Coordinates of C-alpha atoms in Angstrom, one line a residue:
M1488 CA -13.0 6.2 122.9
K1489 CA -11.9 4.6 119.6
N1490 CA -13.8 1.7 118.4
K1491 CA -11.4 -1.2 118.6
A1492 CA -13.5 -3.3 116.3
I1493 CA -12.8 -1.0 113.4
H1494 CA -9.0 -1.2 113.9
S1495 CA -9.0 -4.9 114.7
R1496 CA -6.5 -7.1 112.9
K1497 CA -9.2 -9.4 111.5
L1498 CA -11.1 -6.5 110.0
R1499 CA -7.9 -5.1 108.4
Y1500 CA -6.9 -8.4 107.0
G1501 CA -10.5 -9.1 105.9
G1502 CA -10.7 -5.8 104.1
V1503 CA -7.4 -6.3 102.3
T1504 CA -8.6 -9.8 101.3
A1505 CA -11.9 -8.5 99.9
V1506 CA -10.1 -5.8 97.9
L1507 CA -7.6 -8.3 96.5
T1508 CA -10.4 -10.7 95.7
A1509 CA -12.4 -8.1 93.9
A1510 CA -9.3 -6.9 92.0
I1511 CA -8.4 -10.4 90.9
V1512 CA -12.0 -11.1 89.8
A1513 CA -12.1 -7.8 87.9
A1514 CA -8.8 -8.6 86.2
V1515 CA -9.9 -12.1 85.2
I1516 CA -13.1 -10.6 83.7
I1517 CA -11.2 -7.9 81.8
V1518 CA -8.6 -10.4 80.5
N1519 CA -11.4 -12.8 79.5
V1520 CA -13.3 -10.1 77.6
L1521 CA -10.1 -8.8 76.0
F1522 CA -8.9 -12.3 74.9
S1523 CA -12.4 -13.2 73.6
A1524 CA -12.5 -10.0 71.5
L1525 CA -9.0 -10.7 70.2
S1526 CA -9.7 -14.4 69.5
T1527 CA -12.8 -13.4 67.6
R1528 CA -11.0 -10.7 65.7
F1529 CA -7.9 -12.8 64.7
G1530 CA -9.4 -16.3 64.9
W1531 CA -7.2 -17.6 67.7
Y1532 CA -8.2 -21.1 68.7
I1533 CA -6.7 -24.5 69.5
D1534 CA -8.6 -27.4 67.9
L1535 CA -8.9 -30.0 70.7
T1536 CA -11.7 -32.0 68.9
P1537 CA -10.6 -35.6 68.3
E1538 CA -11.4 -35.4 64.5
P1539 CA -10.2 -32.5 64.3
I1540 CA -13.2 -30.6 63.0
Y1541 CA -11.9 -27.1 63.0
T1542 CA -8.6 -27.6 61.2
L1543 CA -8.4 -26.8 57.5
S1544 CA -7.1 -29.9 55.7
E1545 CA -4.2 -29.9 53.3
A1546 CA -6.4 -31.6 50.7
C1547 CA -8.8 -28.6 50.7
I1548 CA -5.9 -26.2 50.5
N1549 CA -4.4 -28.1 47.6
V1550 CA -7.8 -28.2 45.6
I1551 CA -8.2 -24.4 45.9
R1552 CA -4.5 -23.6 45.2
N1553 CA -4.1 -26.1 42.2
G1554 CA -7.6 -27.3 41.2
D1555 CA -8.3 -31.0 41.0
E1556 CA -5.0 -32.6 40.0
K1557 CA -6.8 -35.8 39.0
F1558 CA -8.8 -33.9 36.4
E1559 CA -6.7 -32.5 33.6
D1560 CA -9.2 -29.7 32.6
S1561 CA -9.5 -28.4 36.2
S1562 CA -8.5 -24.8 36.8
S1563 CA -6.9 -23.4 39.9
P1564 CA -9.4 -20.9 41.5
I1565 CA -6.4 -18.7 42.5
D1566 CA -5.0 -18.7 38.9
M1567 CA -8.5 -17.9 37.6
V1568 CA -8.9 -14.9 40.0
D1569 CA -5.5 -13.6 38.8
S1570 CA -6.5 -14.0 35.2
M1571 CA -9.8 -12.2 35.8
R1572 CA -7.9 -9.3 37.5
E1573 CA -5.5 -9.0 34.6
A1574 CA -8.4 -9.0 32.1
N1575 CA -10.1 -6.3 34.1
R1576 CA -7.0 -4.2 34.2
A1577 CA -6.6 -4.6 30.4
Y1578 CA -10.3 -3.6 29.9
N1579 CA -10.0 -0.5 32.1
E1580 CA -6.8 0.6 30.3
E1581 CA -8.4 0.1 26.9
H1582 CA -11.4 2.2 27.8
G1583 CA -9.6 4.7 30.0
L1584 CA -11.6 3.8 33.1
S1585 CA -10.7 4.4 36.7
A1586 CA -12.2 3.5 40.1
G1587 CA -15.6 5.1 40.5
D1588 CA -16.5 5.1 36.8
E1589 CA -19.7 3.4 35.8
D1590 CA -18.2 0.6 33.7
Y1591 CA -15.0 0.2 35.8
R1592 CA -14.1 -3.4 36.4
D1593 CA -12.6 -4.5 39.7
E1594 CA -8.8 -4.9 39.4
N1595 CA -8.6 -6.4 42.9
L1596 CA -11.3 -9.0 42.4
M1597 CA -11.7 -11.4 45.4
I1598 CA -13.5 -14.6 46.2
D1599 CA -16.0 -13.5 48.8
I1600 CA -17.5 -15.8 51.4
I1601 CA -20.5 -13.9 52.8
F1602 CA -22.3 -14.6 56.1
C1603 CA -25.7 -13.0 56.4
D1604 CA -25.4 -11.8 60.0
D1605 CA -23.1 -9.9 62.4
I1606 CA -19.9 -11.7 63.4
D1607 CA -21.0 -12.0 67.0
T1608 CA -24.2 -13.7 66.1
V1609 CA -22.4 -16.0 63.7
N1610 CA -19.9 -17.0 66.4
D1611 CA -22.6 -17.5 69.0
T1612 CA -24.5 -19.9 66.7
A1613 CA -22.7 -23.3 67.1
S1614 CA -23.5 -24.7 63.7
L1615 CA -22.5 -21.5 61.9
R1616 CA -19.3 -21.3 63.9
Y1617 CA -18.0 -24.4 62.2
I1618 CA -18.5 -22.9 58.8
Y1619 CA -17.1 -19.5 59.9
T1620 CA -14.0 -21.1 61.3
T1621 CA -13.3 -22.9 58.0
A1622 CA -14.0 -19.7 56.0
K1623 CA -11.6 -17.7 58.2
D1624 CA -8.9 -20.4 57.8
L1625 CA -9.3 -20.1 54.0
E1626 CA -9.1 -16.4 54.3
R1627 CA -5.8 -16.6 56.2
E1628 CA -4.4 -19.3 53.8
F1629 CA -5.3 -17.2 50.7
R1630 CA -5.3 -13.7 52.1
D1631 CA -4.8 -12.1 48.7
H1632 CA -7.6 -14.0 47.0
I1633 CA -10.3 -15.0 49.6
R1634 CA -12.2 -12.6 51.8
V1635 CA -14.8 -13.3 54.5
L1636 CA -17.6 -10.7 54.9
N1637 CA -20.5 -10.2 57.3
Y1638 CA -23.7 -8.6 56.2
N1639 CA -26.6 -7.9 58.6
I1640 CA -29.4 -8.6 56.2
I1641 CA -32.1 -7.7 58.9
R1642 CA -30.8 -4.1 59.1
N1643 CA -29.8 -4.0 55.4
P1644 CA -31.8 -6.5 53.3
T1645 CA -30.6 -4.9 50.1
S1646 CA -27.0 -6.0 50.8
V1647 CA -27.8 -9.4 49.3
S1648 CA -30.3 -8.4 46.6
A1649 CA -27.7 -9.2 43.9
Y1650 CA -27.7 -12.8 45.0
K1651 CA -31.4 -13.6 44.6
T1652 CA -32.1 -15.7 41.5
T1653 CA -35.7 -14.4 41.4
S1654 CA -37.7 -11.6 43.0
E1655 CA -39.4 -14.2 45.2
S1656 CA -36.1 -15.7 46.4
V1657 CA -35.5 -15.5 50.1
I1658 CA -32.0 -15.4 51.7
S1659 CA -31.9 -16.4 55.3
T1660 CA -29.6 -15.1 58.1
T1661 CA -28.1 -18.6 58.3
D1662 CA -27.3 -18.8 54.5
V1663 CA -23.8 -18.6 53.3
I1664 CA -22.9 -17.0 49.9
V1665 CA -19.8 -17.7 47.8
T1666 CA -19.2 -15.2 45.1
C1667 CA -16.6 -13.9 42.6
G1668 CA -17.4 -11.2 40.1
T1669 CA -20.9 -11.8 38.8
E1670 CA -20.9 -15.5 39.7
F1671 CA -22.4 -16.7 43.0
R1672 CA -23.8 -19.7 44.9
V1673 CA -26.1 -19.5 47.9
Y1674 CA -25.9 -22.4 50.4
T1675 CA -28.3 -23.2 53.2
L1676 CA -26.9 -24.0 56.7
R1677 CA -28.2 -27.6 56.4
S1678 CA -26.1 -28.2 53.2
F1679 CA -22.9 -27.9 55.3
F1680 CA -23.7 -31.0 57.4
A1681 CA -24.6 -34.6 56.8
F1682 CA -27.8 -36.2 58.1
D1683 CA -29.0 -39.8 58.3
T1684 CA -32.3 -38.9 56.6
A1685 CA -33.9 -35.9 54.9
E1686 CA -36.2 -35.5 57.9
S1687 CA -33.5 -35.7 60.5
D1688 CA -32.5 -32.5 62.4
T1689 CA -29.4 -34.0 64.0
P1690 CA -26.2 -34.0 61.9
W1691 CA -23.7 -36.7 62.2
A1692 CA -20.8 -35.1 60.3
Y1693 CA -19.5 -31.7 59.1
N1694 CA -19.3 -31.1 55.3
G1695 CA -18.0 -27.5 55.3
E1696 CA -14.7 -27.9 53.5
K1697 CA -16.2 -29.7 50.6
K1698 CA -19.1 -27.3 50.3
L1699 CA -17.0 -24.2 50.4
A1700 CA -14.4 -25.7 48.0
A1701 CA -17.2 -26.6 45.6
G1702 CA -18.6 -23.1 45.7
I1703 CA -15.1 -21.6 45.1
L1704 CA -14.5 -23.9 42.1
A1705 CA -18.0 -23.0 40.7
V1706 CA -17.8 -19.2 40.9
T1707 CA -14.3 -19.0 39.5
R1708 CA -15.1 -20.9 36.3
A1709 CA -14.7 -18.9 33.1
E1710 CA -18.2 -19.9 32.0
T1711 CA -21.1 -21.4 34.0
P1712 CA -23.0 -24.0 32.1
I1713 CA -26.7 -24.5 32.5
A1714 CA -28.6 -27.7 33.5
A1715 CA -32.1 -27.6 32.2
L1716 CA -34.8 -29.6 34.1
P1717 CA -38.0 -30.1 32.1
I1718 CA -41.1 -29.8 34.4
N1719 CA -44.0 -30.1 31.9
H1720 CA -44.3 -34.0 32.2
G1721 CA -45.3 -34.2 35.8
E1722 CA -41.7 -34.1 37.1
K1723 CA -41.2 -33.3 40.8
I1724 CA -37.6 -32.3 41.1
P1725 CA -35.9 -33.1 44.5
Q1726 CA -34.2 -30.0 46.0
S1727 CA -31.1 -32.1 46.8
L1728 CA -30.7 -32.9 43.1
V1729 CA -30.8 -29.2 42.3
G1730 CA -28.1 -28.7 45.0
T1731 CA -25.9 -31.4 43.7
L1732 CA -26.1 -30.0 40.1
N1733 CA -25.1 -26.6 41.6
D1734 CA -22.2 -28.2 43.3
A1735 CA -21.2 -29.8 40.0
G1736 CA -20.9 -26.3 38.6
Y1737 CA -24.2 -25.9 36.8
M1738 CA -26.8 -23.1 36.9
V1739 CA -30.0 -25.0 37.2
M1740 CA -33.0 -23.8 35.1
P1741 CA -36.4 -25.4 35.2
L1742 CA -38.3 -25.0 31.9
D1743 CA -41.3 -26.1 30.0
F1744 CA -39.7 -28.3 27.3
S1745 CA -42.8 -27.9 25.0
V1746 CA -42.5 -24.1 25.0
D1747 CA -39.2 -22.8 26.2
E1748 CA -36.0 -22.8 24.1
L1749 CA -32.9 -24.4 25.5
P1750 CA -30.4 -21.6 26.6
E1751 CA -27.3 -21.2 24.5
N1752 CA -25.1 -22.3 27.3
C1753 CA -27.1 -25.3 28.2
R1754 CA -24.9 -28.4 28.5
L1755 CA -27.1 -30.8 30.3
V1756 CA -30.8 -31.8 30.3
V1757 CA -32.0 -33.9 33.3
L1758 CA -35.3 -35.8 33.0
Y1759 CA -36.4 -36.8 36.5
D1760 CA -39.3 -39.3 36.8
P1761 CA -41.5 -38.0 33.9
E1762 CA -45.1 -39.2 34.1
T1763 CA -46.2 -38.3 30.5
D1764 CA -44.6 -38.9 27.1
F1765 CA -42.8 -36.3 25.0
T1766 CA -44.8 -34.8 22.2
V1767 CA -43.8 -35.4 18.6
S1768 CA -46.7 -33.8 16.7
G1769 CA -48.2 -30.3 16.3
D1770 CA -46.1 -27.2 16.5
V1771 CA -43.5 -28.6 19.0
D1772 CA -41.6 -31.9 18.6
E1773 CA -39.9 -32.4 21.9
V1774 CA -38.0 -35.5 20.8
A1775 CA -36.6 -33.5 17.8
K1776 CA -35.6 -30.7 20.2
L1777 CA -33.8 -33.2 22.4
D1778 CA -32.1 -34.9 19.5
S1779 CA -30.9 -31.5 18.2
F1780 CA -29.6 -30.7 21.6
L1781 CA -27.5 -33.9 21.8
D1782 CA -26.0 -33.2 18.3
G1783 CA -23.8 -30.7 20.1
D1784 CA -21.3 -31.2 22.9
S1785 CA -24.1 -31.8 25.3
S1786 CA -25.6 -34.5 27.6
L1787 CA -28.8 -36.0 29.0
M1788 CA -29.5 -37.7 32.3
V1789 CA -32.7 -39.8 32.7
F1790 CA -34.1 -41.1 36.0
V1791 CA -37.0 -43.6 36.0
D1792 CA -38.1 -46.5 38.2
A1793 CA -40.5 -49.5 38.3
D1794 CA -43.5 -47.2 38.7
T1795 CA -42.7 -45.1 35.5
P1796 CA -45.3 -45.6 32.8
Y1797 CA -44.3 -46.7 29.3
M1798 CA -43.6 -43.7 27.1
P1799 CA -43.2 -44.9 23.5
E1800 CA -41.9 -41.6 22.0
L1801 CA -39.3 -40.9 24.6
E1802 CA -38.2 -44.5 25.0
G1803 CA -38.1 -45.0 21.3
Y1804 CA -35.6 -42.2 21.1
L1805 CA -33.6 -43.5 24.0
E1806 CA -33.3 -46.9 22.2
E1807 CA -31.3 -45.0 19.6
W1808 CA -28.8 -44.5 22.4
G1809 CA -28.9 -48.2 23.3
I1810 CA -31.2 -47.8 26.3
K1811 CA -34.1 -50.1 26.8
F1812 CA -36.0 -50.3 30.1
D1813 CA -37.0 -53.9 31.0
R1814 CA -40.6 -54.7 31.1
H1815 CA -42.8 -57.8 31.3
A1816 CA -46.4 -58.6 30.3
N1817 CA -47.4 -58.2 33.9
G1818 CA -45.7 -54.8 34.3
N1819 CA -42.3 -53.2 34.7
Y1820 CA -39.4 -55.1 36.2
M1821 CA -38.8 -54.2 39.8
L1822 CA -35.5 -55.5 41.2
G1823 CA -34.9 -57.1 44.6
D1824 CA -31.5 -58.0 46.0
T1825 CA -31.7 -59.5 49.5
S1826 CA -27.9 -60.2 49.6
R1827 CA -27.2 -56.4 49.4
A1828 CA -30.4 -55.1 50.9
L1829 CA -31.0 -52.2 53.3
E1830 CA -34.4 -53.5 54.3
P1831 CA -36.0 -57.0 54.6
N1832 CA -37.9 -57.0 51.3
G1833 CA -34.7 -56.4 49.3
L1834 CA -36.2 -53.7 47.2
T1835 CA -33.7 -51.1 48.5
F1836 CA -30.2 -52.3 48.0
K1837 CA -26.6 -51.4 47.3
G1838 CA -25.6 -51.4 43.7
Q1839 CA -22.2 -52.8 42.6
Y1840 CA -19.6 -50.4 41.0
V1841 CA -18.3 -51.8 37.8
D1842 CA -14.5 -51.9 37.4
Y1843 CA -14.4 -51.9 33.6
G1844 CA -15.0 -49.6 30.7
L1845 CA -16.3 -46.0 30.6
G1846 CA -18.5 -46.6 33.6
A1847 CA -15.5 -47.4 35.8
T1848 CA -13.8 -44.2 34.6
M1849 CA -16.8 -42.2 35.8
T1850 CA -16.5 -43.6 39.4
E1851 CA -12.8 -44.1 39.6
S1852 CA -12.2 -41.5 42.4
L1853 CA -14.9 -43.1 44.5
R1854 CA -13.8 -46.7 43.9
N1855 CA -10.2 -45.8 44.9
N1856 CA -11.4 -45.1 48.5
A1857 CA -10.4 -47.8 51.0
I1858 CA -14.1 -48.4 51.5
P1859 CA -16.1 -47.0 48.7
S1860 CA -19.4 -45.3 49.8
P1861 CA -22.3 -47.5 48.8
A1862 CA -24.7 -46.3 46.0
I1863 CA -28.3 -47.0 46.9
F1864 CA -31.0 -48.1 44.5
S1865 CA -34.7 -48.5 45.4
R1866 CA -37.7 -49.8 43.4
A1867 CA -35.3 -50.1 40.5
M1868 CA -36.1 -51.0 36.9
S1869 CA -33.3 -52.7 35.1
I1870 CA -31.9 -51.6 31.8
S1871 CA -30.9 -53.7 28.7
H1872 CA -29.3 -52.7 25.5
S1873 CA -31.7 -52.1 22.6
D1874 CA -32.1 -54.6 19.8
R1875 CA -30.3 -52.3 17.3
Y1876 CA -27.1 -52.5 19.3
D1877 CA -24.6 -55.3 19.1
L1878 CA -23.0 -56.7 22.2
I1879 CA -19.2 -56.8 22.0
H1880 CA -16.8 -58.7 24.3
Y1881 CA -13.7 -56.7 24.8
V1882 CA -10.4 -58.2 25.9
D1883 CA -7.4 -55.9 26.6
A1884 CA -4.5 -57.2 24.4
E1885 CA -2.0 -55.9 26.9
N1886 CA -3.8 -57.2 30.0
S1887 CA -5.7 -60.4 29.7
G1888 CA -7.2 -59.8 33.1
I1889 CA -9.3 -56.9 31.7
E1890 CA -12.3 -58.0 29.7
F1891 CA -15.9 -56.9 29.6
D1892 CA -19.0 -56.6 27.5
F1893 CA -20.4 -53.3 26.0
A1894 CA -23.0 -52.5 23.4
T1895 CA -22.2 -50.7 20.2
Y1896 CA -23.9 -49.1 17.2
E1897 CA -22.7 -47.6 13.9
S1898 CA -24.7 -46.0 11.2
N1899 CA -24.1 -43.2 8.7
G1900 CA -21.0 -42.0 10.5
V1901 CA -22.6 -42.1 13.9
Y1902 CA -20.7 -44.2 16.5
R1903 CA -22.3 -44.9 19.9
N1904 CA -21.2 -47.2 22.7
M1905 CA -23.2 -48.1 25.8
Y1906 CA -21.4 -49.1 29.1
D1907 CA -22.5 -50.3 32.5
V1908 CA -21.9 -48.0 35.5
F1909 CA -23.7 -49.9 38.3
V1910 CA -25.1 -53.5 38.2
S1911 CA -26.8 -55.8 40.7
S1912 CA -25.3 -58.8 42.4
E1913 CA -25.7 -62.2 40.9
N1914 CA -28.4 -62.9 43.6
A1915 CA -30.9 -60.2 42.4
V1916 CA -34.3 -61.1 41.0
A1917 CA -36.9 -59.2 39.0
Y1918 CA -40.5 -59.0 40.0
A1919 CA -43.5 -58.1 37.8
G1920 CA -47.1 -58.3 39.0
G1921 CA -45.8 -59.7 42.4
A1922 CA -44.1 -62.7 40.8
V1923 CA -40.4 -63.4 40.0
V1924 CA -40.0 -63.1 36.2
D1925 CA -36.2 -63.1 35.8
E1926 CA -33.1 -63.8 37.8
A1927 CA -29.5 -62.4 37.6
S1928 CA -26.5 -64.6 37.2
K1929 CA -22.7 -64.1 37.7
N1930 CA -22.2 -63.3 34.0
Q1931 CA -25.5 -61.4 33.6
P1932 CA -26.3 -59.1 36.5
F1933 CA -29.1 -56.6 36.0
R1934 CA -27.9 -53.1 34.8
L1935 CA -28.9 -50.3 37.2
M1936 CA -27.1 -47.4 35.6
T1937 CA -25.6 -47.0 32.1
V1938 CA -23.8 -44.4 30.1
S1939 CA -23.9 -44.1 26.3
K1940 CA -21.4 -42.0 24.5
E1941 CA -21.4 -40.7 20.9
E1942 CA -18.1 -39.4 19.5
R1943 CA -17.9 -37.1 16.5
T1944 CA -15.0 -35.7 14.6
T1945 CA -15.7 -32.7 12.3
Q1946 CA -13.5 -30.5 10.2
E1947 CA -13.2 -27.2 11.9
S1948 CA -10.7 -25.7 9.4
N1949 CA -8.4 -26.8 6.6
Y1950 CA -6.0 -28.2 9.2
D1951 CA -7.9 -28.8 12.5
L1952 CA -10.3 -31.5 13.5
L1953 CA -12.9 -30.8 16.2
E1954 CA -13.6 -33.8 18.4
E1955 CA -17.0 -33.7 20.3
A1956 CA -18.8 -36.1 22.5
S1957 CA -22.3 -36.4 23.9
Y1958 CA -23.4 -38.6 26.7
V1959 CA -26.7 -40.1 27.8
I1960 CA -26.8 -41.5 31.4
A1961 CA -29.8 -43.7 32.3
C1962 CA -30.6 -44.7 35.9
G1963 CA -33.4 -47.2 36.7
S1964 CA -34.1 -45.7 40.1
T1965 CA -35.6 -42.2 40.8
A1966 CA -34.8 -42.8 44.5
F1967 CA -31.1 -42.7 43.6
A1968 CA -31.4 -38.9 43.2
S1969 CA -33.9 -38.3 45.9
D1970 CA -33.5 -36.2 49.0
D1971 CA -33.2 -39.3 51.2
Y1972 CA -30.1 -40.6 49.5
L1973 CA -28.4 -37.4 48.3
E1974 CA -28.7 -35.7 51.8
N1975 CA -27.3 -38.8 53.5
N1976 CA -23.6 -38.4 52.9
S1977 CA -22.8 -41.9 54.2
F1978 CA -24.1 -43.0 50.8
G1979 CA -22.2 -42.5 47.6
N1980 CA -25.1 -41.3 45.5
G1981 CA -24.2 -37.6 45.7
D1982 CA -20.6 -38.2 44.7
V1983 CA -21.6 -40.4 41.9
L1984 CA -23.7 -37.6 40.4
L1985 CA -20.8 -35.2 40.9
S1986 CA -18.5 -37.6 39.0
V1987 CA -21.1 -37.8 36.2
G1988 CA -21.0 -34.0 36.0
R1989 CA -17.2 -34.3 35.6
M1990 CA -17.5 -36.9 32.9
V1991 CA -19.9 -34.8 30.7
G1992 CA -17.4 -32.0 30.5
Q1993 CA -17.8 -29.8 33.5
E1994 CA -15.1 -28.6 35.9
P1995 CA -14.5 -30.9 38.8
V1996 CA -15.9 -30.7 42.3
P1997 CA -13.7 -31.8 45.3
T1998 CA -15.0 -35.4 45.7
G1999 CA -11.8 -36.3 47.5
L2000 CA -12.6 -34.2 50.6
D2001 CA -13.9 -36.3 53.3
L2002 CA -16.8 -35.7 55.8
I2003 CA -15.7 -35.1 59.3
P2004 CA -17.9 -37.1 61.7
F2005 CA -18.8 -35.7 65.1
S2006 CA -17.6 -37.5 68.2
D2007 CA -20.2 -39.8 69.7
D2008 CA -20.5 -38.5 73.3
T2009 CA -23.7 -40.3 74.1
I2010 CA -23.9 -43.2 76.7
D2011 CA -25.6 -45.9 74.7
T2012 CA -24.0 -49.1 76.1
I2013 CA -25.8 -49.4 79.4
T2014 CA -29.3 -50.5 80.3
T2015 CA -31.9 -48.6 82.2
A2016 CA -31.4 -50.8 85.2
Q2017 CA -27.7 -50.1 85.1
M2018 CA -28.3 -46.4 84.9
T2019 CA -30.6 -46.6 87.9
R2020 CA -28.0 -48.5 89.9
Y2021 CA -25.2 -46.1 89.0
T2022 CA -27.4 -43.1 90.0
V2023 CA -28.2 -44.6 93.4
I2024 CA -24.6 -45.4 94.0
L2025 CA -23.4 -42.0 93.0
S2026 CA -26.0 -40.3 95.1
V2027 CA -25.9 -42.5 98.3
V2028 CA -22.2 -43.4 98.6
P2029 CA -20.8 -39.8 98.8
A2030 CA -23.5 -38.9 101.3
V2031 CA -22.7 -42.0 103.5
L2032 CA -19.0 -41.2 103.4
A2033 CA -19.6 -37.6 104.4
I2034 CA -21.8 -38.7 107.4
V2035 CA -19.3 -41.3 108.5
A2036 CA -16.4 -38.8 108.2
G2037 CA -18.3 -36.2 110.1
T2038 CA -19.3 -38.6 112.9
V2039 CA -15.7 -39.7 113.3
I2040 CA -14.5 -36.1 113.6
L2041 CA -17.1 -35.2 116.1
I2042 CA -16.3 -38.2 118.3
R2043 CA -12.6 -37.5 118.2
R2044 CA -13.1 -33.8 119.1
K2045 CA -15.4 -34.7 122.0
Y2046 CA -12.8 -37.0 123.7
R2047 CA -9.6 -34.9 123.0

């Protein structure tokens, strides 16, 4: 006797349903896996973020295609790569070299953006995925010039050996390397994001476009200048200052100024918070070395603050450039400005951009923003012009609305002018020994940052004149270039230093590319009591409604 249950309609329908369900589920899984693989391979995505975070901006594309149009000496990275390829082809032809020969130069040179892990791991890491998406967009936009590579440095650590600056250097799996030819920059994962403080682990904005564009501009320069950082006077150099100088296109080189010679391609010396004076006696005269350096087309940046001890040799030399740090019998000036303060005591405050003279030119791209990012000064010592300089009141003959003061010096064919870059408000006061010793006014605010410029014209040949310029930038706050204020991209300190790098003759960095803030998805407008009330309502109301509905249905069925 046949088992009717086996051939029942319910079983047959149920079997067909199960098979169809399994087939559909399998098909969905296969399509999902296939689409995921293809989207990873070809970068398929739709940017649904409100910012949008993942979409490459036209500003970034324009900077890489054309260079910085606001800076006349800027070079297009694309044009630079084409020039290097042509130079390599000419070299290979001249020396009869072909691919595989020892001295062969790459005729298909590319700008490489290297991620130090497999593509799957990079895409599975949320923070790296932001950068990888931007890099792949750049690759698609400039397919003939930019290439994205993935190296697994765990399995093959020697793949990045060429990008270590010293034998002790460590490259992480989350680092990103931008390279072209022999030039390279290594960036940490953290440098692609903006944080409120140096200690914070939670980013509030994405900075990937700007960082990658800065790297591409840096590695395609014809010549990479060196920024020397003396370390033999007790200087403790912030890592963010090193990173900012890298972004400005410099190769940073710490050195012992009393022993080491300045490299031939050194264009900038940065003195950060020296604690001891420069030597001027014995076998080494550090002041003379600095003076000789500034005789060329070179520049100096000096960061001090209210805690910096008096250094007669170094400061005596700086006075030759018009720079005199303000002091009182009771100690160094320390400025407070409660009208622009970030904290109650007023010792950390926002400086005022000047809108006149050379200082305004340095910060023009920042001041042109609808809301310029504030530049922060803390425990600042003010700066005056030295006694050997004369104060000149300048009035623009063509525009009577433009007038300002600057200090000037002329002697034996040397012409130097000193201009303000940042000043305090008229409400600022100066403390020394815990007491107020000076007050600002509308016409005489305290100087926070200054720039001195020396222009020289020399005869290069019978017909040509060579014009050179040297700059000395003085800042009365070491905190200005500290990790706290350079890593916090809501402040303008980093962009100011990048603009300074432009002013002293370096290729530009893309200061016009904006940060992309992350959406705030947190619920921060309700109290704890309100959260408790909403939780109870959302837990109890659905349950009560379900019980009531069930009771009604049971009663109606019972009496049908």
